[in-house]
PDB file of C-alpha atoms in Angstrom:
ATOM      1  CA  UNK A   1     -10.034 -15.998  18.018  1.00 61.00           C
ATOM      2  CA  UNK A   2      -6.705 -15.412  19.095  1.00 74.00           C
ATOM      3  CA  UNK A   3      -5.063 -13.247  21.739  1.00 90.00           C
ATOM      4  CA  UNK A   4      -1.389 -13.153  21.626  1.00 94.00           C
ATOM      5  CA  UNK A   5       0.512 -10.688  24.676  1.00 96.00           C
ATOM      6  CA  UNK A   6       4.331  -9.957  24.759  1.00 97.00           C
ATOM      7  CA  UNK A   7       5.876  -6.597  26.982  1.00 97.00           C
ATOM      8  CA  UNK A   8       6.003  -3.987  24.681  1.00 96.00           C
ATOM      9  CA  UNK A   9       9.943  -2.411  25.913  1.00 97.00           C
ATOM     10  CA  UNK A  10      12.855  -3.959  27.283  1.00 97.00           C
ATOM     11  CA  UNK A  11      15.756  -2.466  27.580  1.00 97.00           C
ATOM     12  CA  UNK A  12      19.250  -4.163  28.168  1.00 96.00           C
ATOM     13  CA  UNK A  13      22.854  -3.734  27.998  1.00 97.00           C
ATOM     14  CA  UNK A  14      25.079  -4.936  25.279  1.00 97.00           C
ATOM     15  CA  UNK A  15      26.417  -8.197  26.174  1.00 97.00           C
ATOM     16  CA  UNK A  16      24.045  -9.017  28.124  1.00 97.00           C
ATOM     17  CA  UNK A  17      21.037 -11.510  28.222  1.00 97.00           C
ATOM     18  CA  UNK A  18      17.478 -10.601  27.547  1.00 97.00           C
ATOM     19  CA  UNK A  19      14.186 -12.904  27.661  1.00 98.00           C
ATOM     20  CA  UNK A  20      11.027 -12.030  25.898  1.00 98.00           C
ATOM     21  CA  UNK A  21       7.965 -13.811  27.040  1.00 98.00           C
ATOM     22  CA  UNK A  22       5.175 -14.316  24.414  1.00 98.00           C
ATOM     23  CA  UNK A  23       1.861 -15.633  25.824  1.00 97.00           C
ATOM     24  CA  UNK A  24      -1.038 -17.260  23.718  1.00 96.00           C
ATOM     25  CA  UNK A  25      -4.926 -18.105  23.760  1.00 93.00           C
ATOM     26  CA  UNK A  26      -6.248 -19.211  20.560  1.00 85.00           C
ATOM     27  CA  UNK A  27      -8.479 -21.498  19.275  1.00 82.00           C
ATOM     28  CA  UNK A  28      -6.237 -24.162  18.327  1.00 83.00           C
ATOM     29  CA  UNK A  29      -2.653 -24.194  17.749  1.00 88.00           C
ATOM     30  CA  UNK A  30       0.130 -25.446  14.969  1.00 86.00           C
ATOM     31  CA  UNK A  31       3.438 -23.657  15.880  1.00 90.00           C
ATOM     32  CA  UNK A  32       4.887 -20.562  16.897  1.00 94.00           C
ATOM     33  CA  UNK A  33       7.394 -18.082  15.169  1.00 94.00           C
ATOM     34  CA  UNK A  34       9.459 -15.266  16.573  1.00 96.00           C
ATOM     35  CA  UNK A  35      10.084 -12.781  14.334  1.00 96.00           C
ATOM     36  CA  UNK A  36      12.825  -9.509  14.023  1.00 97.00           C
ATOM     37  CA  UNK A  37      12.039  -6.223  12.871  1.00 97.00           C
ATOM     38  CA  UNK A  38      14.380  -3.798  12.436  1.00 97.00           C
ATOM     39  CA  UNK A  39      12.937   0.040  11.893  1.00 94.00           C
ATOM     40  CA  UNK A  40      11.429   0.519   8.590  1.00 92.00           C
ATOM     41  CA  UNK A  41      12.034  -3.005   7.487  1.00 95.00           C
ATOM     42  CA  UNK A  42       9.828  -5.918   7.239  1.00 96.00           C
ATOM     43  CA  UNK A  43      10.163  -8.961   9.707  1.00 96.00           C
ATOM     44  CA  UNK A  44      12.406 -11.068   8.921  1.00 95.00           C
ATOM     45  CA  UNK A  45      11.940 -15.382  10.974  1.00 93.00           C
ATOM     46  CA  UNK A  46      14.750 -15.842  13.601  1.00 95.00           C
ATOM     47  CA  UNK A  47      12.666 -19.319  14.832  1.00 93.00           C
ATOM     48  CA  UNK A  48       9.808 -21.715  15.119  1.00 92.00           C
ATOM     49  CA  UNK A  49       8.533 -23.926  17.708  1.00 93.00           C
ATOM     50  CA  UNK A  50       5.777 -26.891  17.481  1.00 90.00           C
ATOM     51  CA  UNK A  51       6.830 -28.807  20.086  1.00 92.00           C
ATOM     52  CA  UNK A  52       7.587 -28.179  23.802  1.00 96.00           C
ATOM     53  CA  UNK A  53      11.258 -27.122  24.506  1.00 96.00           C
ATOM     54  CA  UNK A  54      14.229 -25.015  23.355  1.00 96.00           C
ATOM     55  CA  UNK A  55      15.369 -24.419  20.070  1.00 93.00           C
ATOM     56  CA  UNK A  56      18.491 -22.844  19.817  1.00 93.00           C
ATOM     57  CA  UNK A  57      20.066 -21.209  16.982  1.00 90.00           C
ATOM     58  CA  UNK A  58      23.207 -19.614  17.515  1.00 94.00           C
ATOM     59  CA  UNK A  59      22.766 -16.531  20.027  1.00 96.00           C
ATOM     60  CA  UNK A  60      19.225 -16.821  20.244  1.00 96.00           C
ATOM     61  CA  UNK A  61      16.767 -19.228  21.298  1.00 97.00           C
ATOM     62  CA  UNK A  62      13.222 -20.109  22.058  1.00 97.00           C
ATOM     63  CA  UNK A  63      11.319 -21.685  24.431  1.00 98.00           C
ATOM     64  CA  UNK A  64       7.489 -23.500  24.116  1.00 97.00           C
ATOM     65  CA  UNK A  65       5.161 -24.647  26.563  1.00 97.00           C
ATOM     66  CA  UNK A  66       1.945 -25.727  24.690  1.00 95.00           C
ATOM     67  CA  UNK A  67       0.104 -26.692  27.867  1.00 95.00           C
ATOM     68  CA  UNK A  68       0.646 -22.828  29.624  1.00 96.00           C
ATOM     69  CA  UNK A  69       0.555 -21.098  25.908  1.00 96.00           C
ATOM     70  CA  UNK A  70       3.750 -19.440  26.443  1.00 97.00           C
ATOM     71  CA  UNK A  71       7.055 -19.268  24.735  1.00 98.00           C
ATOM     72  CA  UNK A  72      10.134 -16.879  24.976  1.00 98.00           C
ATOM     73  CA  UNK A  73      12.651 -15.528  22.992  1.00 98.00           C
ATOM     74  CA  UNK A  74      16.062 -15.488  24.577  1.00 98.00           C
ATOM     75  CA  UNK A  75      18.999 -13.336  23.425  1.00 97.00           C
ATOM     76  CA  UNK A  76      22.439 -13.558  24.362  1.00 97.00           C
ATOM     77  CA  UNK A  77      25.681 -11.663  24.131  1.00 97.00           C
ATOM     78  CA  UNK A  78      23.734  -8.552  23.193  1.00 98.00           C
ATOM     79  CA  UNK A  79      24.581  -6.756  20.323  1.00 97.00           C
ATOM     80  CA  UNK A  80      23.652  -2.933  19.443  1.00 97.00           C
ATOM     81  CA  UNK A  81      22.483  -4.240  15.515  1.00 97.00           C
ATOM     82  CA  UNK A  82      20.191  -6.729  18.110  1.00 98.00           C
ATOM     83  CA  UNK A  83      17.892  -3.138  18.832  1.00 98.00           C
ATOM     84  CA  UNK A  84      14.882  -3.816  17.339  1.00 98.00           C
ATOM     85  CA  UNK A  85      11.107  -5.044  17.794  1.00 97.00           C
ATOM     86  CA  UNK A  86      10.747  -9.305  18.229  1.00 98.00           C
ATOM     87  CA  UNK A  87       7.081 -10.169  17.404  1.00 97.00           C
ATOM     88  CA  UNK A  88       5.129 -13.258  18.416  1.00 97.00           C
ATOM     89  CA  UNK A  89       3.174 -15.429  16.129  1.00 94.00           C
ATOM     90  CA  UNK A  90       1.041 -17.953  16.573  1.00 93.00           C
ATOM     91  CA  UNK A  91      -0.020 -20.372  13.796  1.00 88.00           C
ATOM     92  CA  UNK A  92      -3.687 -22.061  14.185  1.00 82.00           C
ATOM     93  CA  UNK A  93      -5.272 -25.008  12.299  1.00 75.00           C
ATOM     94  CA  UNK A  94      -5.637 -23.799   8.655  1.00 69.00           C
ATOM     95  CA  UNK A  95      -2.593 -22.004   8.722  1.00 70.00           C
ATOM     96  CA  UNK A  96      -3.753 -18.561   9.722  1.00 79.00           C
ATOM     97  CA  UNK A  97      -0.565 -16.796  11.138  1.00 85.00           C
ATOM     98  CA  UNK A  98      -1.215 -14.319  13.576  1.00 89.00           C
ATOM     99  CA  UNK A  99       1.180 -11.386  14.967  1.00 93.00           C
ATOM    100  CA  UNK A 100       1.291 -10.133  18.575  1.00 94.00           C
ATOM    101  CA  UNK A 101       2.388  -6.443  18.973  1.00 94.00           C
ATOM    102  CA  UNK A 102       5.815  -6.829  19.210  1.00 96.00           C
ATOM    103  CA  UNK A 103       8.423  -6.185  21.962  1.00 97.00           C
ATOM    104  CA  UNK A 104      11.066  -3.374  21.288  1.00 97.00           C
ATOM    105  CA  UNK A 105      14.502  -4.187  22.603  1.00 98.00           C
ATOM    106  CA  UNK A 106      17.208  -1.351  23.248  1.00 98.00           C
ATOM    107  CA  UNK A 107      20.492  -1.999  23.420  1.00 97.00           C
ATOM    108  CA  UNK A 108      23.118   0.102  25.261  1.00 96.00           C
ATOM    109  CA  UNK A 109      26.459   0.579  25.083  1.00 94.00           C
TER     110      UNK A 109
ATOM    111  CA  UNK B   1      17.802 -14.763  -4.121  1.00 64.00           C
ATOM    112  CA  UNK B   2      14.499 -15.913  -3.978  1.00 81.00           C
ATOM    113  CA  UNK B   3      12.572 -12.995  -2.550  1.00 93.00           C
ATOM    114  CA  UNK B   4       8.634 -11.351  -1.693  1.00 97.00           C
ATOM    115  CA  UNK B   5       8.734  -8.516  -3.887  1.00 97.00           C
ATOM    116  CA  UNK B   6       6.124  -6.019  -3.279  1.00 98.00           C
ATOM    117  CA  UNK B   7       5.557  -2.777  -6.113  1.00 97.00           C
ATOM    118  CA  UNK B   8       5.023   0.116  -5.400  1.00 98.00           C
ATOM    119  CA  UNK B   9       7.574   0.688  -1.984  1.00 97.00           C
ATOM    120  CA  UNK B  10       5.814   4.259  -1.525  1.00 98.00           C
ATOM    121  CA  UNK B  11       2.297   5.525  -2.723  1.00 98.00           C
ATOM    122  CA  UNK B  12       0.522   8.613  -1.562  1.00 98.00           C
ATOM    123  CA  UNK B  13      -2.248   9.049  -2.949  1.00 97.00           C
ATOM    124  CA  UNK B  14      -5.561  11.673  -2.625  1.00 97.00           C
ATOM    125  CA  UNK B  15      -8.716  10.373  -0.243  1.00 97.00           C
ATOM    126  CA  UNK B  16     -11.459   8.201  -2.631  1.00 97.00           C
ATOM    127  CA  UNK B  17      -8.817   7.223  -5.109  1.00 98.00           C
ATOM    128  CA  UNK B  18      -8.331   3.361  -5.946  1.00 98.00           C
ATOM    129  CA  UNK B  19      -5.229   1.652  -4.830  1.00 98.00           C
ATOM    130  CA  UNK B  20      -3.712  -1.055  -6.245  1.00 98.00           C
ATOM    131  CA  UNK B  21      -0.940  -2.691  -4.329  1.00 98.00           C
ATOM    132  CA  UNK B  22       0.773  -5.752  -5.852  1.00 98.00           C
ATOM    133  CA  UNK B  23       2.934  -8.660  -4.522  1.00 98.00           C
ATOM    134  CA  UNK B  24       4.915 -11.333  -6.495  1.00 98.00           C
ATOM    135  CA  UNK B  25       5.263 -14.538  -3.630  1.00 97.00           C
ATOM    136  CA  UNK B  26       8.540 -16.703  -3.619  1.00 95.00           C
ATOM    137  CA  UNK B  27       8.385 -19.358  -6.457  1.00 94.00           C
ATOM    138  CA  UNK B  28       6.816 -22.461  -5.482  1.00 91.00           C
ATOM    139  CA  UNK B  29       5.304 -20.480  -2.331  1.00 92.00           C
ATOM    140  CA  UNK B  30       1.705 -21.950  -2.426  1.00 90.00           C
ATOM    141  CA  UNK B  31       0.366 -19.370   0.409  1.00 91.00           C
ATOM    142  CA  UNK B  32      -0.069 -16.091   0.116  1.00 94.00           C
ATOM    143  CA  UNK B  33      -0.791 -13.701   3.259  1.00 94.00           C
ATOM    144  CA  UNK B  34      -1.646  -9.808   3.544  1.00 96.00           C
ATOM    145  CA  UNK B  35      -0.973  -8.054   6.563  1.00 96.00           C
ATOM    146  CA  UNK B  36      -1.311  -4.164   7.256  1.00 97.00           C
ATOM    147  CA  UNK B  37       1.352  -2.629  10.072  1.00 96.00           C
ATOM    148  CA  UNK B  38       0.535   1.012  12.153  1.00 94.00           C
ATOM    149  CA  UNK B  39       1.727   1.868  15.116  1.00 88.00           C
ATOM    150  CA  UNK B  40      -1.390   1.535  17.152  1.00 86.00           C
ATOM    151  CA  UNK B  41      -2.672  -1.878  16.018  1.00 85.00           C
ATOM    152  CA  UNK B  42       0.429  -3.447  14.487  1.00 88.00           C
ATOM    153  CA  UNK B  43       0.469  -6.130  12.304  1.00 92.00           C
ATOM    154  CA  UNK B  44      -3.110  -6.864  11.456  1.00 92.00           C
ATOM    155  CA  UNK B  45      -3.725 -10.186   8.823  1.00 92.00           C
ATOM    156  CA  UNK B  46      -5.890  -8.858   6.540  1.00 94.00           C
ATOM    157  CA  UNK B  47      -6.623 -11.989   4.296  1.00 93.00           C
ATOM    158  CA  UNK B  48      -4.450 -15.174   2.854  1.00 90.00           C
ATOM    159  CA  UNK B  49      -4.402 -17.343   0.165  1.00 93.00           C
ATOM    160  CA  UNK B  50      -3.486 -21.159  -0.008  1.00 90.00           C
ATOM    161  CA  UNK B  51      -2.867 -22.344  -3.820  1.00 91.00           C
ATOM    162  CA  UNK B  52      -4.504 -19.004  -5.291  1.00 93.00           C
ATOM    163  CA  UNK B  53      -7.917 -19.852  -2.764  1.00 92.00           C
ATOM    164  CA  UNK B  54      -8.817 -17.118  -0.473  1.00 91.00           C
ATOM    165  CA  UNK B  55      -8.817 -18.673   2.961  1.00 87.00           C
ATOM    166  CA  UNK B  56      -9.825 -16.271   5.170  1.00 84.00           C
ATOM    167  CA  UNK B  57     -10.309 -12.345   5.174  1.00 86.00           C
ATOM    168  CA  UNK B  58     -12.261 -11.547   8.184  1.00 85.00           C
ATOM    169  CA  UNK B  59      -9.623  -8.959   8.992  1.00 86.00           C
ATOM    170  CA  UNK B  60     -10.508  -6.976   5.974  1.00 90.00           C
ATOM    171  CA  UNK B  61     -12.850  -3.933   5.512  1.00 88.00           C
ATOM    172  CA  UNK B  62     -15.496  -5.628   2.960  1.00 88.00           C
ATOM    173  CA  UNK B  63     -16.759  -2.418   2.056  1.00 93.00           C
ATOM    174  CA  UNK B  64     -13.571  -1.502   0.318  1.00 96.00           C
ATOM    175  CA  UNK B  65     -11.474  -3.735   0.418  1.00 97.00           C
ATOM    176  CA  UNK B  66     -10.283  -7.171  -1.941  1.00 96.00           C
ATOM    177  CA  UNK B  67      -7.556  -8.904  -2.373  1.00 96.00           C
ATOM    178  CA  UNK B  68      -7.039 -11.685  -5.519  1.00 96.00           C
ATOM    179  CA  UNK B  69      -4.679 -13.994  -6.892  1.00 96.00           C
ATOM    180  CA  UNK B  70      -5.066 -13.686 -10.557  1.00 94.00           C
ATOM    181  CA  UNK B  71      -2.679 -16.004 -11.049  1.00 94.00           C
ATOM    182  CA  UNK B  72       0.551 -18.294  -8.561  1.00 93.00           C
ATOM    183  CA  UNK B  73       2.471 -15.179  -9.171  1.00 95.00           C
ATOM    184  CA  UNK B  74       0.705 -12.499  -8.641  1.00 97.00           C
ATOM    185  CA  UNK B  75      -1.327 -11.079  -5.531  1.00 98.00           C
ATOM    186  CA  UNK B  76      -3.021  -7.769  -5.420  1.00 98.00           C
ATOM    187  CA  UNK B  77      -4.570  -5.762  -2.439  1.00 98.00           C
ATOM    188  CA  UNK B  78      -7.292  -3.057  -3.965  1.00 97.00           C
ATOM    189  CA  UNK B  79      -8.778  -0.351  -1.860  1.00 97.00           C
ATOM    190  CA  UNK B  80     -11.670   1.399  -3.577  1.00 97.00           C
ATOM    191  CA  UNK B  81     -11.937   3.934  -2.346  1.00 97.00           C
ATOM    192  CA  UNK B  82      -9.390   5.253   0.285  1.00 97.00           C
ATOM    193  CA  UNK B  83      -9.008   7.006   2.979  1.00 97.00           C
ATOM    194  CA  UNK B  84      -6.913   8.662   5.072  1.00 97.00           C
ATOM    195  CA  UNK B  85      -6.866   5.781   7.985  1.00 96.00           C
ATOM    196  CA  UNK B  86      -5.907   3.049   5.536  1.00 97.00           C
ATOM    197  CA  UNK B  87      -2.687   4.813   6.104  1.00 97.00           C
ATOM    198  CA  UNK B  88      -0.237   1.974   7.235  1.00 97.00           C
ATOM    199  CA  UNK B  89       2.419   0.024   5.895  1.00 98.00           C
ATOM    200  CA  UNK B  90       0.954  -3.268   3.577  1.00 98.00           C
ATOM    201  CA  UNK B  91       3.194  -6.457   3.938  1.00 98.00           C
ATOM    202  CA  UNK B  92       2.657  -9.375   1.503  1.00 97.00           C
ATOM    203  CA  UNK B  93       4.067 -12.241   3.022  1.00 95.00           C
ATOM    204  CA  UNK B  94       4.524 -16.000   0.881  1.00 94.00           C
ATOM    205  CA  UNK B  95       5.089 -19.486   2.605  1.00 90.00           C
ATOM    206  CA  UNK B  96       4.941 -22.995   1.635  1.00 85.00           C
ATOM    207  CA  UNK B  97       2.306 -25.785   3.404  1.00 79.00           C
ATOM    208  CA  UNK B  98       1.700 -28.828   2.791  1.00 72.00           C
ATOM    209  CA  UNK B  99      -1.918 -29.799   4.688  1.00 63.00           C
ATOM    210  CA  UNK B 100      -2.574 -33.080   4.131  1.00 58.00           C
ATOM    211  CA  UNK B 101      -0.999 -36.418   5.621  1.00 54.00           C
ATOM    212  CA  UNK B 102      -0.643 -37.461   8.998  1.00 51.00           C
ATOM    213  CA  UNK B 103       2.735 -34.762   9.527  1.00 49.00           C
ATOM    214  CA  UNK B 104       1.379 -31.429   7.887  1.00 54.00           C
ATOM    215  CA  UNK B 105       4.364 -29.278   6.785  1.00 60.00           C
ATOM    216  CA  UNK B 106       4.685 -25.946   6.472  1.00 63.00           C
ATOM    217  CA  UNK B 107       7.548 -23.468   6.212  1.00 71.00           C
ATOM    218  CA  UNK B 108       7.791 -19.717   7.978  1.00 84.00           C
ATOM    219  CA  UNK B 109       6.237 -16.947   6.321  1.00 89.00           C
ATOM    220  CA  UNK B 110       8.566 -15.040   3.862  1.00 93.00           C
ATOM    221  CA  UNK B 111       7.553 -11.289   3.871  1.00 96.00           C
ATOM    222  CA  UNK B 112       8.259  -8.663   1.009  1.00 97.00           C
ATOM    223  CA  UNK B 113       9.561  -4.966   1.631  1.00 97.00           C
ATOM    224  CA  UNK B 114       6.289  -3.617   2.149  1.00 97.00           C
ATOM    225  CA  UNK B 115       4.252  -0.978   0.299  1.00 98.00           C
ATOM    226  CA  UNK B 116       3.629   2.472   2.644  1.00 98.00           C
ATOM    227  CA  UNK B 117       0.548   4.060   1.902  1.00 98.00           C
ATOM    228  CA  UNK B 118      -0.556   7.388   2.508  1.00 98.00           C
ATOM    229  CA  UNK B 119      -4.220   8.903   2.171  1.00 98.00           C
ATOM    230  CA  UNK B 120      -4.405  12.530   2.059  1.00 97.00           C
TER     231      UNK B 120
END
């Protein structure tokens, strides 16, 4: 099985920096996505990971460590239209992509 | 645009009547997944699809519950009948994978608009 844990609220300030830590058990592993979800939308991919390091992709970026199972989401130079829930997923051998519950960020003015 | 689109965006519907939800994947997507959102569990996979096979729907309610591929564009989610705690928002979500040779390849998962359903 899998078992996938992020915070569930952060809040931060705009301009600001916020980290979102995603950590993973499963039975096998073959990548790991962070996605965005605004309210009342669907999720839509801000990154993937398969190998240990950063990715960066404009203001945000991700971190993996395969050996601890854990990976974060960082955000920079915080925007209100950033307020919204990041989710965790973990891919395993086969393909099956797996959500954790989601972190919801506030931003304030 | 390439796009997930999912019909219908809203369905309420009475308890023990059939559902039908259905999801056209991106073009040349060859995997297909399900996934049902609520606030207290989130997003839960309920089954998925590589190249029309069903790969794996432990996370669905048997009793009620099927998804099929009919054909590369078209994925359905039935439930027969419902109730009012299938309540939730349905995602269909299409990607692209390529699982054999020694670098498998795969692309994120593309999801469509979703289809809220209400049992009354």
């Amino acid at each position: 099985g899998q078992n996938i844990d992020q915070p569930t609220e952060m809040t931060a300030t705009e301009g600001a920096i916020v980290q979102i830590n995603c950590t993973y058990q499963t039975s096998g592993f073959n990548g790991l996505f962070w996605y965005q979800q605004h309210a009342g939308e669907a999720p839509t991919f801000l990154s993937y990971n398969v190998l240990d390091g950063l990715e960066e992709k404009g203001r945000f970026s991700s971190f993996l460590s395969r050996s601890k199972g854990y990976s974060y989401l960082l955000l920079k130079e915080l925007q209100m239209k950033d307020s919204a829930s990041y989710l965790c997923a973990v891919r395993a051998p086969g393909y099956k992509l797996s959500f954790g519950a989601g972190t919801t960020v506030t931003v304030r003015a | 645009d390439a796009r997930v689109t999912q019909t219908p965006r809203d369905k309420v519907t009475e308890m023990g009547q059939e559902v039908t939800m259905r999801c056209q994947p991106i073009l040349g997507h060859n995997t297909v997944f399900w996934y049902r959102q609520t606030m207290m569990q989130g997003l839960e996979l309920l089954a998925y699809f590589r190249n029309r096979a069903p790969l794996d729907d432990s996370g669905m309610p048997k009793d009620r519950f099927s998804a099929e591929m009919p054909d590369a564009t078209l994925a359905t989610l039935k439930i027969q009948p419902s109730e009012p705690r299938d309540s939730a928002v349905y995602f269909c979500a299409s990607g692209w994978e390529r699982d054999r040779g020694p670098s498998p390849l795969n692309t994120e998962a593309f999801f469509g608009q979703g289809t809220r359903l209400t049992v009354v």
